[in-house]
Amino acid sequence: TAGNEDISGNPYLYKDWCSGTVRFSSGRVLNQFKLKFDVLKNQLLLQFEGSTFAAESRINEFVMYPKSKSKDSLVFRKGFPNSDKGTEHTYYQVLFKDKVQLLRLFGRTIIHEQSLVVSSNKQHRRLEEAEYYYLLHNNNLILMPGSRTELAAIFPDKKEQLTAFIADQQLKMRSAEDYLAVVKKYNELIP
């Protein structure tokens, strides 16, 4: 598209095509496609026998295997409640699923940079990676803040225990592992 010509950066979660599995809302599962996830558009792209096409809306889950022989997989699903950054059609990565769920939304922020060349008045734009973590609890999606003090406040019923846990574990809330630890702990604390 013409609008993206002056944007630098990678819109995809992985630059290379990954093997993966696609699950349709009908329950049908296919794994002959190569997958690529366009984070900027929150869109799944499929490659089959050299042809690339955008995934249709009937796909409600897909799994990506970034390393060919590795068991590491990323599960993406849609159909969650609306949030500040998404709708029921938005794909989130499912990091944890029990009484509560931890979801990660991969994003790209467009940063506007003024050209250093004075004669060129052209704006340059680059993509910066962003990640947002959500707690799914009682069918509500709650954005999890990056600040440790604010984070405990989104769990009013277990605020003291989680504040102590975050301090004890020296969590910085800068990685998926930190959010996962807090959500697993919360999941243990609730009935």
CSV table of C-alpha atoms in Angstrom, one decimal:
chain,number,residue,atom,x,y,z
A,1,THR,CA,0.0,0.0,0.0
A,2,ALA,CA,1.2,3.5,-0.9
A,3,GLY,CA,0.7,4.8,2.7
A,4,ASN,CA,3.3,2.6,4.1
A,5,GLU,CA,6.2,3.6,1.9
A,6,ASP,CA,7.9,5.9,4.3
A,7,ILE,CA,7.5,3.6,7.4
A,8,SER,CA,10.6,1.8,8.4
A,9,GLY,CA,10.6,-1.2,10.8
A,10,ASN,CA,9.1,-4.7,10.8
A,11,PRO,CA,5.2,-4.9,11.0
A,12,TYR,CA,5.4,-8.7,11.5
A,13,LEU,CA,5.8,-10.7,14.7
A,14,TYR,CA,8.4,-12.8,12.9
A,15,LYS,CA,10.0,-11.7,9.6
A,16,ASP,CA,10.1,-15.3,8.3
A,17,TRP,CA,7.1,-17.6,7.6
A,18,CYS,CA,6.5,-20.1,10.5
A,19,SER,CA,4.9,-23.4,10.4
A,20,GLY,CA,1.6,-23.5,12.3
A,21,THR,CA,-1.9,-24.7,12.8
A,22,VAL,CA,-5.1,-22.9,12.0
A,23,ARG,CA,-8.4,-23.7,13.7
A,24,PHE,CA,-11.7,-22.6,12.1
A,25,SER,CA,-14.8,-21.7,14.1
A,26,SER,CA,-16.4,-24.9,12.6
A,27,GLY,CA,-13.7,-26.9,14.5
A,28,ARG,CA,-11.8,-27.8,11.3
A,29,VAL,CA,-8.0,-27.8,11.8
A,30,LEU,CA,-5.5,-27.3,9.1
A,31,ASN,CA,-1.7,-27.3,9.3
A,32,GLN,CA,-0.5,-27.2,5.7
A,33,PHE,CA,-0.1,-23.4,5.7
A,34,LYS,CA,2.9,-21.3,6.6
A,35,LEU,CA,1.9,-18.4,8.9
A,36,LYS,CA,2.9,-14.8,9.3
A,37,PHE,CA,1.3,-12.4,11.8
A,38,ASP,CA,1.0,-8.8,10.8
A,39,VAL,CA,1.1,-7.1,14.2
A,40,LEU,CA,0.4,-3.6,12.8
A,41,LYS,CA,-2.9,-4.7,11.2
A,42,ASN,CA,-3.5,-7.6,13.7
A,43,GLN,CA,-4.0,-9.8,10.7
A,44,LEU,CA,-3.0,-13.4,10.0
A,45,LEU,CA,-1.4,-14.1,6.6
A,46,LEU,CA,-1.2,-17.6,5.2
A,47,GLN,CA,1.1,-19.0,2.6
A,48,PHE,CA,0.2,-22.1,0.6
A,49,GLU,CA,2.2,-23.5,-2.4
A,50,GLY,CA,3.8,-20.1,-2.9
A,51,SER,CA,0.7,-18.0,-2.8
A,52,THR,CA,0.0,-15.6,0.1
A,53,PHE,CA,-3.4,-14.5,1.2
A,54,ALA,CA,-5.0,-12.9,4.3
A,55,ALA,CA,-6.8,-15.3,6.6
A,56,GLU,CA,-10.6,-15.3,6.5
A,57,SER,CA,-12.7,-14.2,9.5
A,58,ARG,CA,-13.8,-17.8,10.3
A,59,ILE,CA,-10.4,-18.6,11.8
A,60,ASN,CA,-10.7,-18.1,15.5
A,61,GLU,CA,-7.4,-19.6,16.6
A,62,PHE,CA,-3.9,-20.2,15.3
A,63,VAL,CA,-0.7,-21.6,16.7
A,64,MET,CA,2.7,-20.5,15.4
A,65,TYR,CA,5.9,-22.6,15.8
A,66,PRO,CA,8.7,-20.0,15.3
A,67,LYS,CA,11.5,-22.5,15.4
A,68,SER,CA,11.1,-25.5,13.1
A,69,LYS,CA,12.2,-28.3,15.4
A,70,SER,CA,11.3,-26.6,18.7
A,71,LYS,CA,8.2,-27.3,20.8
A,72,ASP,CA,7.9,-23.6,21.5
A,73,SER,CA,4.5,-22.4,20.3
A,74,LEU,CA,2.5,-19.3,20.5
A,75,VAL,CA,-1.3,-19.7,20.7
A,76,PHE,CA,-3.4,-16.8,19.4
A,77,ARG,CA,-7.2,-16.6,19.8
A,78,LYS,CA,-9.9,-14.1,19.2
A,79,GLY,CA,-13.5,-13.7,20.5
A,80,PHE,CA,-12.6,-11.9,23.7
A,81,PRO,CA,-14.5,-8.9,25.1
A,82,ASN,CA,-13.8,-5.4,23.8
A,83,SER,CA,-10.9,-3.6,25.4
A,84,ASP,CA,-9.2,-0.2,25.0
A,85,LYS,CA,-7.2,-1.6,22.1
A,86,GLY,CA,-9.2,-4.4,20.7
A,87,THR,CA,-12.5,-6.0,19.7
A,88,GLU,CA,-13.9,-9.5,19.5
A,89,HIS,CA,-12.0,-9.8,16.2
A,90,THR,CA,-8.6,-8.9,17.7
A,91,TYR,CA,-6.1,-11.8,18.1
A,92,TYR,CA,-4.4,-12.0,21.5
A,93,GLN,CA,-1.7,-14.5,22.5
A,94,VAL,CA,-2.9,-16.7,25.3
A,95,LEU,CA,-0.2,-17.0,27.9
A,96,PHE,CA,-2.1,-18.6,30.7
A,97,LYS,CA,-5.6,-20.1,31.0
A,98,ASP,CA,-7.2,-21.3,34.2
A,99,LYS,CA,-9.7,-19.5,36.5
A,100,VAL,CA,-8.3,-16.3,35.0
A,101,GLN,CA,-6.4,-15.8,31.7
A,102,LEU,CA,-3.4,-13.8,30.8
A,103,LEU,CA,-3.4,-12.4,27.3
A,104,ARG,CA,-0.7,-10.5,25.4
A,105,LEU,CA,-1.5,-8.1,22.6
A,106,PHE,CA,1.4,-7.4,20.3
A,107,GLY,CA,1.3,-3.9,18.9
A,108,ARG,CA,3.3,-1.5,16.8
A,109,THR,CA,3.5,2.2,17.6
A,110,ILE,CA,4.2,4.6,14.7
A,111,ILE,CA,6.8,7.1,15.7
A,112,HIS,CA,7.0,10.3,13.6
A,113,GLU,CA,10.5,11.6,13.1
A,114,GLN,CA,11.4,14.9,11.4
A,115,SER,CA,14.0,14.6,8.7
A,116,LEU,CA,17.4,16.0,9.7
A,117,VAL,CA,17.9,17.4,6.1
A,118,VAL,CA,16.4,20.9,6.3
A,119,SER,CA,15.5,21.0,2.6
A,120,SER,CA,13.5,17.8,2.9
A,121,ASN,CA,10.3,18.6,4.8
A,122,LYS,CA,9.2,14.9,4.6
A,123,GLN,CA,8.1,13.2,7.8
A,124,HIS,CA,9.7,9.8,8.4
A,125,ARG,CA,7.8,7.2,10.3
A,126,ARG,CA,9.2,4.1,12.0
A,127,LEU,CA,7.5,1.2,13.8
A,128,GLU,CA,8.3,0.6,17.4
A,129,GLU,CA,7.3,-2.7,19.1
A,130,ALA,CA,4.8,-2.6,21.9
A,131,GLU,CA,3.2,-5.2,24.1
A,132,TYR,CA,0.1,-5.0,26.3
A,133,TYR,CA,-0.9,-7.5,28.9
A,134,TYR,CA,-4.5,-8.2,29.8
A,135,LEU,CA,-6.2,-10.1,32.6
A,136,LEU,CA,-9.4,-11.8,31.6
A,137,HIS,CA,-11.5,-12.3,34.7
A,138,ASN,CA,-15.3,-12.6,35.0
A,139,ASN,CA,-15.5,-11.9,31.2
A,140,ASN,CA,-13.8,-8.5,31.6
A,141,LEU,CA,-10.5,-7.6,30.0
A,142,ILE,CA,-8.3,-5.5,32.3
A,143,LEU,CA,-5.2,-3.9,31.0
A,144,MET,CA,-2.3,-4.7,33.3
A,145,PRO,CA,-0.2,-1.6,34.1
A,146,GLY,CA,3.6,-1.7,33.9
A,147,SER,CA,4.0,-0.2,37.3
A,148,ARG,CA,4.3,-2.6,40.3
A,149,THR,CA,2.3,-0.3,42.6
A,150,GLU,CA,-0.5,0.2,40.1
A,151,LEU,CA,-0.6,-3.5,39.2
A,152,ALA,CA,-1.5,-4.7,42.6
A,153,ALA,CA,-4.4,-2.2,42.7
A,154,ILE,CA,-6.2,-4.1,39.8
A,155,PHE,CA,-6.6,-7.0,42.2
A,156,PRO,CA,-8.4,-5.2,45.1
A,157,ASP,CA,-9.4,-8.5,46.8
A,158,LYS,CA,-5.8,-9.7,46.9
A,159,LYS,CA,-3.8,-6.5,46.8
A,160,GLU,CA,-1.8,-7.1,50.0
A,161,GLN,CA,-0.7,-10.6,49.1
A,162,LEU,CA,0.2,-9.6,45.5
A,163,THR,CA,2.1,-6.5,46.6
A,164,ALA,CA,4.2,-8.8,49.0
A,165,PHE,CA,4.6,-11.4,46.2
A,166,ILE,CA,5.8,-8.8,43.7
A,167,ALA,CA,8.3,-7.4,46.2
A,168,ASP,CA,9.5,-10.8,47.4
A,169,GLN,CA,10.1,-12.1,43.8
A,170,GLN,CA,11.6,-8.7,42.8
A,171,LEU,CA,9.4,-8.5,39.7
A,172,LYS,CA,10.1,-5.5,37.5
A,173,MET,CA,7.0,-6.0,35.3
A,174,ARG,CA,9.1,-5.7,32.1
A,175,SER,CA,8.6,-9.2,30.7
A,176,ALA,CA,5.9,-11.7,30.0
A,177,GLU,CA,7.4,-14.0,32.7
A,178,ASP,CA,6.8,-11.3,35.4
A,179,TYR,CA,3.1,-10.9,34.4
A,180,LEU,CA,2.7,-14.6,34.2
A,181,ALA,CA,4.1,-15.1,37.7
A,182,VAL,CA,1.6,-12.5,39.1
A,183,VAL,CA,-1.4,-14.0,37.3
A,184,LYS,CA,-0.5,-17.5,38.4
A,185,LYS,CA,-0.2,-16.3,42.0
A,186,TYR,CA,-3.6,-14.5,41.7
A,187,ASN,CA,-5.1,-17.7,40.2
A,188,GLU,CA,-3.9,-19.6,43.3
A,189,LEU,CA,-5.3,-17.1,45.7
A,190,ILE,CA,-8.8,-16.9,44.3
A,191,PRO,CA,-11.4,-19.6,45.1
